[in-house]
């Protein structure tokens, strides 16, 4: 099954300054969460494949909140790609990169933000045609100094740093010329989801959607 979509990885990264990294344990939370994020100006929603309910949550968002663009995070295998597309995912994000995952995404027409943490991984992804990459885990793998160091040899690459990015440091990342957006979970805190505090999430999303970019 291949997607019939003109969406690109660059479209995903340029839509808003922040892509929320969402972990859902209850399908009942999926739709109201997506609506709150959308109301706050965040349309690209990365639902991670970290829980048994993740695929059902993607399916619910794709069906009931069509204005949102649901993506699948933590893609690690071609089987993850196939399952995510069936669930309605329109883009994918991986914590690392393999050519098999890249090929599966191309075959499915699924835009992918591959995860990289080293220069060699960037070169491997570039060899397979990927120039929009997730830098993960960003803070632990060198953070802003690493991204600045990559500006020279990898000037054509755009990054989405994820991992350790917060409301406190997101602006510093976004000020870099090679950062198109950041990924973060601070706009979808677990306690707010568990409490159904969608107003708080909308407020956090609105603040994130207005962060300036370099």
mmCIF file of C-alpha atoms in Angstrom:
data_model
loop_
_atom_site.group_PDB
_atom_site.id
_atom_site.type_symbol
_atom_site.label_atom_id
_atom_site.label_comp_id
_atom_site.label_asym_id
_atom_site.label_seq_id
_atom_site.Cartn_x
_atom_site.Cartn_y
_atom_site.Cartn_z
ATOM 1 C CA UNK A 1 0.000 0.000 0.000
ATOM 2 C CA UNK A 2 1.485 3.328 -1.084
ATOM 3 C CA UNK A 3 0.332 6.768 -0.079
ATOM 4 C CA UNK A 4 -0.967 9.122 -2.742
ATOM 5 C CA UNK A 5 0.424 12.316 -1.268
ATOM 6 C CA UNK A 6 2.622 15.222 -2.299
ATOM 7 C CA UNK A 7 3.726 15.833 1.296
ATOM 8 C CA UNK A 8 7.510 15.961 1.687
ATOM 9 C CA UNK A 9 9.804 15.737 4.689
ATOM 10 C CA UNK A 10 10.632 19.404 4.216
ATOM 11 C CA UNK A 11 6.901 20.255 4.334
ATOM 12 C CA UNK A 12 6.659 18.412 7.656
ATOM 13 C CA UNK A 13 9.644 20.263 9.107
ATOM 14 C CA UNK A 14 8.625 23.719 7.916
ATOM 15 C CA UNK A 15 4.985 23.564 9.008
ATOM 16 C CA UNK A 16 5.566 24.636 12.615
ATOM 17 C CA UNK A 17 8.619 25.234 14.811
ATOM 18 C CA UNK A 18 7.845 22.191 16.969
ATOM 19 C CA UNK A 19 6.762 18.627 16.183
ATOM 20 C CA UNK A 20 5.223 17.136 19.339
ATOM 21 C CA UNK A 21 6.599 13.752 20.360
ATOM 22 C CA UNK A 22 3.441 12.022 21.573
ATOM 23 C CA UNK A 23 3.181 8.898 23.727
ATOM 24 C CA UNK A 24 -0.402 7.676 24.097
ATOM 25 C CA UNK A 25 -1.623 4.877 26.354
ATOM 26 C CA UNK A 26 -5.372 5.353 25.836
ATOM 27 C CA UNK A 27 -7.148 5.632 22.490
ATOM 28 C CA UNK A 28 -9.765 7.859 24.126
ATOM 29 C CA UNK A 29 -7.107 10.558 24.513
ATOM 30 C CA UNK A 30 -6.024 10.598 20.866
ATOM 31 C CA UNK A 31 -8.721 12.741 19.261
ATOM 32 C CA UNK A 32 -9.096 15.418 21.976
ATOM 33 C CA UNK A 33 -5.297 15.706 22.161
ATOM 34 C CA UNK A 34 -5.037 16.178 18.398
ATOM 35 C CA UNK A 35 -7.784 18.798 18.461
ATOM 36 C CA UNK A 36 -6.066 20.705 21.278
ATOM 37 C CA UNK A 37 -2.753 20.720 19.411
ATOM 38 C CA UNK A 38 -4.465 21.810 16.212
ATOM 39 C CA UNK A 39 -6.241 24.630 18.039
ATOM 40 C CA UNK A 40 -2.844 25.753 19.314
ATOM 41 C CA UNK A 41 -1.402 25.892 15.807
ATOM 42 C CA UNK A 42 0.422 22.542 15.689
ATOM 43 C CA UNK A 43 -0.648 20.347 12.757
ATOM 44 C CA UNK A 44 2.165 17.787 12.354
ATOM 45 C CA UNK A 45 1.686 15.200 15.104
ATOM 46 C CA UNK A 46 4.254 12.480 15.763
ATOM 47 C CA UNK A 47 2.610 9.564 17.582
ATOM 48 C CA UNK A 48 5.379 7.254 18.740
ATOM 49 C CA UNK A 49 5.199 3.489 18.341
ATOM 50 C CA UNK A 50 6.060 2.988 21.992
ATOM 51 C CA UNK A 51 2.744 1.664 23.285
ATOM 52 C CA UNK A 52 0.364 -1.096 22.197
ATOM 53 C CA UNK A 53 -2.296 1.567 21.536
ATOM 54 C CA UNK A 54 -0.174 3.728 19.224
ATOM 55 C CA UNK A 55 -1.504 2.444 15.898
ATOM 56 C CA UNK A 56 -5.123 2.661 17.044
ATOM 57 C CA UNK A 57 -4.455 6.224 18.209
ATOM 58 C CA UNK A 58 -3.042 7.158 14.795
ATOM 59 C CA UNK A 59 -6.060 5.630 13.119
ATOM 60 C CA UNK A 60 -8.448 7.583 15.337
ATOM 61 C CA UNK A 61 -6.692 10.884 14.654
ATOM 62 C CA UNK A 62 -6.521 10.268 10.909
ATOM 63 C CA UNK A 63 -10.233 9.459 10.815
ATOM 64 C CA UNK A 64 -11.661 12.069 13.182
ATOM 65 C CA UNK A 65 -9.199 14.989 12.884
ATOM 66 C CA UNK A 66 -8.411 15.094 9.157
ATOM 67 C CA UNK A 67 -7.054 18.654 9.417
ATOM 68 C CA UNK A 68 -4.160 17.262 11.454
ATOM 69 C CA UNK A 69 -1.296 15.388 9.796
ATOM 70 C CA UNK A 70 -0.567 12.304 11.837
ATOM 71 C CA UNK A 71 2.906 10.806 11.708
ATOM 72 C CA UNK A 72 4.477 7.680 13.147
ATOM 73 C CA UNK A 73 7.463 8.001 15.438
ATOM 74 C CA UNK A 74 9.931 5.344 16.579
ATOM 75 C CA UNK A 75 9.835 3.602 13.184
ATOM 76 C CA UNK A 76 12.530 0.924 13.290
ATOM 77 C CA UNK A 77 11.548 -1.720 10.730
ATOM 78 C CA UNK A 78 9.808 -2.082 7.362
ATOM 79 C CA UNK A 79 6.950 -3.740 9.264
ATOM 80 C CA UNK A 80 6.557 -0.557 11.315
ATOM 81 C CA UNK A 81 6.332 1.411 8.066
ATOM 82 C CA UNK A 82 3.596 -0.835 6.656
ATOM 83 C CA UNK A 83 1.573 -0.825 9.881
ATOM 84 C CA UNK A 84 1.845 2.943 10.232
ATOM 85 C CA UNK A 85 0.658 3.589 6.680
ATOM 86 C CA UNK A 86 -2.303 1.265 7.232
ATOM 87 C CA UNK A 87 -3.133 3.252 10.384
ATOM 88 C CA UNK A 88 -3.193 6.521 8.453
ATOM 89 C CA UNK A 89 0.283 7.917 9.104
ATOM 90 C CA UNK A 90 1.381 10.479 6.529
ATOM 91 C CA UNK A 91 4.991 10.841 7.609
ATOM 92 C CA UNK A 92 7.481 8.829 9.616
ATOM 93 C CA UNK A 93 10.248 9.553 12.110
ATOM 94 C CA UNK A 94 12.937 7.049 13.077
ATOM 95 C CA UNK A 95 15.352 7.073 16.049
ATOM 96 C CA UNK A 96 18.167 5.877 13.774
ATOM 97 C CA UNK A 97 18.593 4.997 10.120
ATOM 98 C CA UNK A 98 18.931 1.868 8.002
ATOM 99 C CA UNK A 99 18.673 1.585 4.244
ATOM 100 C CA UNK A 100 15.910 -1.010 4.664
ATOM 101 C CA UNK A 101 13.740 1.448 6.569
ATOM 102 C CA UNK A 102 14.530 4.186 4.074
ATOM 103 C CA UNK A 103 13.587 1.956 1.143
ATOM 104 C CA UNK A 104 10.377 0.818 2.840
ATOM 105 C CA UNK A 105 9.355 4.447 3.320
ATOM 106 C CA UNK A 106 10.147 5.301 -0.299
ATOM 107 C CA UNK A 107 8.188 2.278 -1.513
ATOM 108 C CA UNK A 108 5.236 3.342 0.654
ATOM 109 C CA UNK A 109 5.469 7.012 -0.350
ATOM 110 C CA UNK A 110 5.936 7.897 3.317
ATOM 111 C CA UNK A 111 8.113 10.981 3.955
ATOM 112 C CA UNK A 112 10.752 10.052 6.525
ATOM 113 C CA UNK A 113 12.821 12.053 8.992
ATOM 114 C CA UNK A 114 15.653 9.572 9.682
ATOM 115 C CA UNK A 115 17.439 9.759 12.999
ATOM 116 C CA UNK A 116 21.172 10.514 12.985
ATOM 117 C CA UNK A 117 23.738 11.256 15.669
ATOM 118 C CA UNK A 118 27.075 11.146 13.788
ATOM 119 C CA UNK A 119 28.627 12.410 10.582
ATOM 120 C CA UNK A 120 28.781 8.866 9.179
ATOM 121 C CA UNK A 121 25.044 8.401 9.747
ATOM 122 C CA UNK A 122 24.340 11.700 7.988
ATOM 123 C CA UNK A 123 26.398 10.534 5.006
ATOM 124 C CA UNK A 124 24.566 7.183 4.906
ATOM 125 C CA UNK A 125 21.191 8.928 4.908
ATOM 126 C CA UNK A 126 22.361 11.364 2.242
ATOM 127 C CA UNK A 127 23.541 8.494 0.033
ATOM 128 C CA UNK A 128 19.946 7.252 0.088
ATOM 129 C CA UNK A 129 18.558 10.666 -0.806
ATOM 130 C CA UNK A 130 17.580 12.038 2.608
ATOM 131 C CA UNK A 131 18.522 15.643 3.416
ATOM 132 C CA UNK A 132 15.938 16.391 6.154
ATOM 133 C CA UNK A 133 17.101 14.532 9.244
ATOM 134 C CA UNK A 134 16.224 14.089 12.896
ATOM 135 C CA UNK A 135 19.188 14.742 15.209
ATOM 136 C CA UNK A 136 18.645 12.299 18.069
ATOM 137 C CA UNK A 137 19.293 12.237 20.945
ATOM 138 C CA UNK A 138 20.166 15.875 20.380
ATOM 139 C CA UNK A 139 21.329 17.045 23.796
ATOM 140 C CA UNK A 140 23.177 13.852 24.641
ATOM 141 C CA UNK A 141 24.867 13.665 21.201
ATOM 142 C CA UNK A 142 26.395 17.128 21.289
ATOM 143 C CA UNK A 143 23.499 19.562 21.114
ATOM 144 C CA UNK A 144 23.978 23.037 19.685
ATOM 145 C CA UNK A 145 27.804 22.812 19.386
ATOM 146 C CA UNK A 146 27.432 19.646 17.271
ATOM 147 C CA UNK A 147 24.861 21.275 14.992
ATOM 148 C CA UNK A 148 27.144 24.279 14.541
ATOM 149 C CA UNK A 149 30.025 21.951 13.665
ATOM 150 C CA UNK A 150 27.882 20.245 11.018
ATOM 151 C CA UNK A 151 26.993 23.535 9.294
ATOM 152 C CA UNK A 152 30.222 23.409 7.294
ATOM 153 C CA UNK A 153 30.429 19.839 5.948
ATOM 154 C CA UNK A 154 26.677 19.304 5.812
ATOM 155 C CA UNK A 155 25.436 22.766 4.880
ATOM 156 C CA UNK A 156 22.621 21.445 2.695
ATOM 157 C CA UNK A 157 21.099 19.304 5.465
ATOM 158 C CA UNK A 158 18.217 20.513 7.631
ATOM 159 C CA UNK A 159 17.796 19.037 11.081
ATOM 160 C CA UNK A 160 15.008 18.444 13.565
ATOM 161 C CA UNK A 161 16.806 18.100 16.921
ATOM 162 C CA UNK A 162 14.901 15.859 19.327
ATOM 163 C CA UNK A 163 15.862 14.550 22.753
ATOM 164 C CA UNK A 164 16.462 16.949 25.603
ATOM 165 C CA UNK A 165 14.805 19.831 23.750
ATOM 166 C CA UNK A 166 12.527 21.866 26.021
ATOM 167 C CA UNK A 167 10.708 25.164 26.245
ATOM 168 C CA UNK A 168 13.850 26.534 27.890
ATOM 169 C CA UNK A 169 16.288 25.720 25.076
ATOM 170 C CA UNK A 170 14.108 25.301 21.962
ATOM 171 C CA UNK A 171 14.734 28.891 20.897
ATOM 172 C CA UNK A 172 18.516 28.356 20.903
ATOM 173 C CA UNK A 173 18.158 25.354 18.607
ATOM 174 C CA UNK A 174 15.695 27.118 16.317
ATOM 175 C CA UNK A 175 18.049 30.080 15.901
ATOM 176 C CA UNK A 176 20.522 27.864 14.004
ATOM 177 C CA UNK A 177 20.415 28.109 10.214
ATOM 178 C CA UNK A 178 20.488 24.321 9.760
ATOM 179 C CA UNK A 179 17.580 23.677 12.145
ATOM 180 C CA UNK A 180 14.152 23.700 10.504
ATOM 181 C CA UNK A 181 12.178 22.646 13.591
ATOM 182 C CA UNK A 182 12.578 20.768 16.848
ATOM 183 C CA UNK A 183 10.841 17.745 18.289
ATOM 184 C CA UNK A 184 9.697 17.769 21.882
ATOM 185 C CA UNK A 185 7.356 16.273 24.417
ATOM 186 C CA UNK A 186 7.037 19.352 26.638
ATOM 187 C CA UNK A 187 3.881 20.476 24.815
ATOM 188 C CA UNK A 188 2.210 17.118 25.482
ATOM 189 C CA UNK A 189 3.063 16.425 29.143
ATOM 190 C CA UNK A 190 1.953 13.028 30.415
ATOM 191 C CA UNK A 191 0.139 14.459 33.426
ATOM 192 C CA UNK A 192 -1.926 16.806 31.245
ATOM 193 C CA UNK A 193 -2.889 13.962 28.905
ATOM 194 C CA UNK A 194 -3.824 11.688 31.812
ATOM 195 C CA UNK A 195 -5.946 14.453 33.361
ATOM 196 C CA UNK A 196 -7.571 15.397 30.056
ATOM 197 C CA UNK A 197 -6.302 18.946 30.490
ATOM 198 C CA UNK A 198 -6.643 19.855 26.830
ATOM 199 C CA UNK A 199 -6.707 23.577 27.588
ATOM 200 C CA UNK A 200 -3.209 23.383 29.039
ATOM 201 C CA UNK A 201 -1.973 21.481 25.992
ATOM 202 C CA UNK A 202 -3.551 24.012 23.645
ATOM 203 C CA UNK A 203 -1.802 26.820 25.537
ATOM 204 C CA UNK A 204 1.556 25.030 25.350
ATOM 205 C CA UNK A 205 1.035 24.339 21.646
ATOM 206 C CA UNK A 206 0.178 27.956 20.920
ATOM 207 C CA UNK A 207 3.356 29.159 22.627
ATOM 208 C CA UNK A 208 5.412 26.590 20.714
ATOM 209 C CA UNK A 209 3.830 27.483 17.382
ATOM 210 C CA UNK A 210 4.947 31.088 17.825
ATOM 211 C CA UNK A 211 8.628 30.374 18.518
ATOM 212 C CA UNK A 212 10.848 32.282 16.070
ATOM 213 C CA UNK A 213 13.142 30.434 13.681
ATOM 214 C CA UNK A 214 16.502 31.469 12.295
#
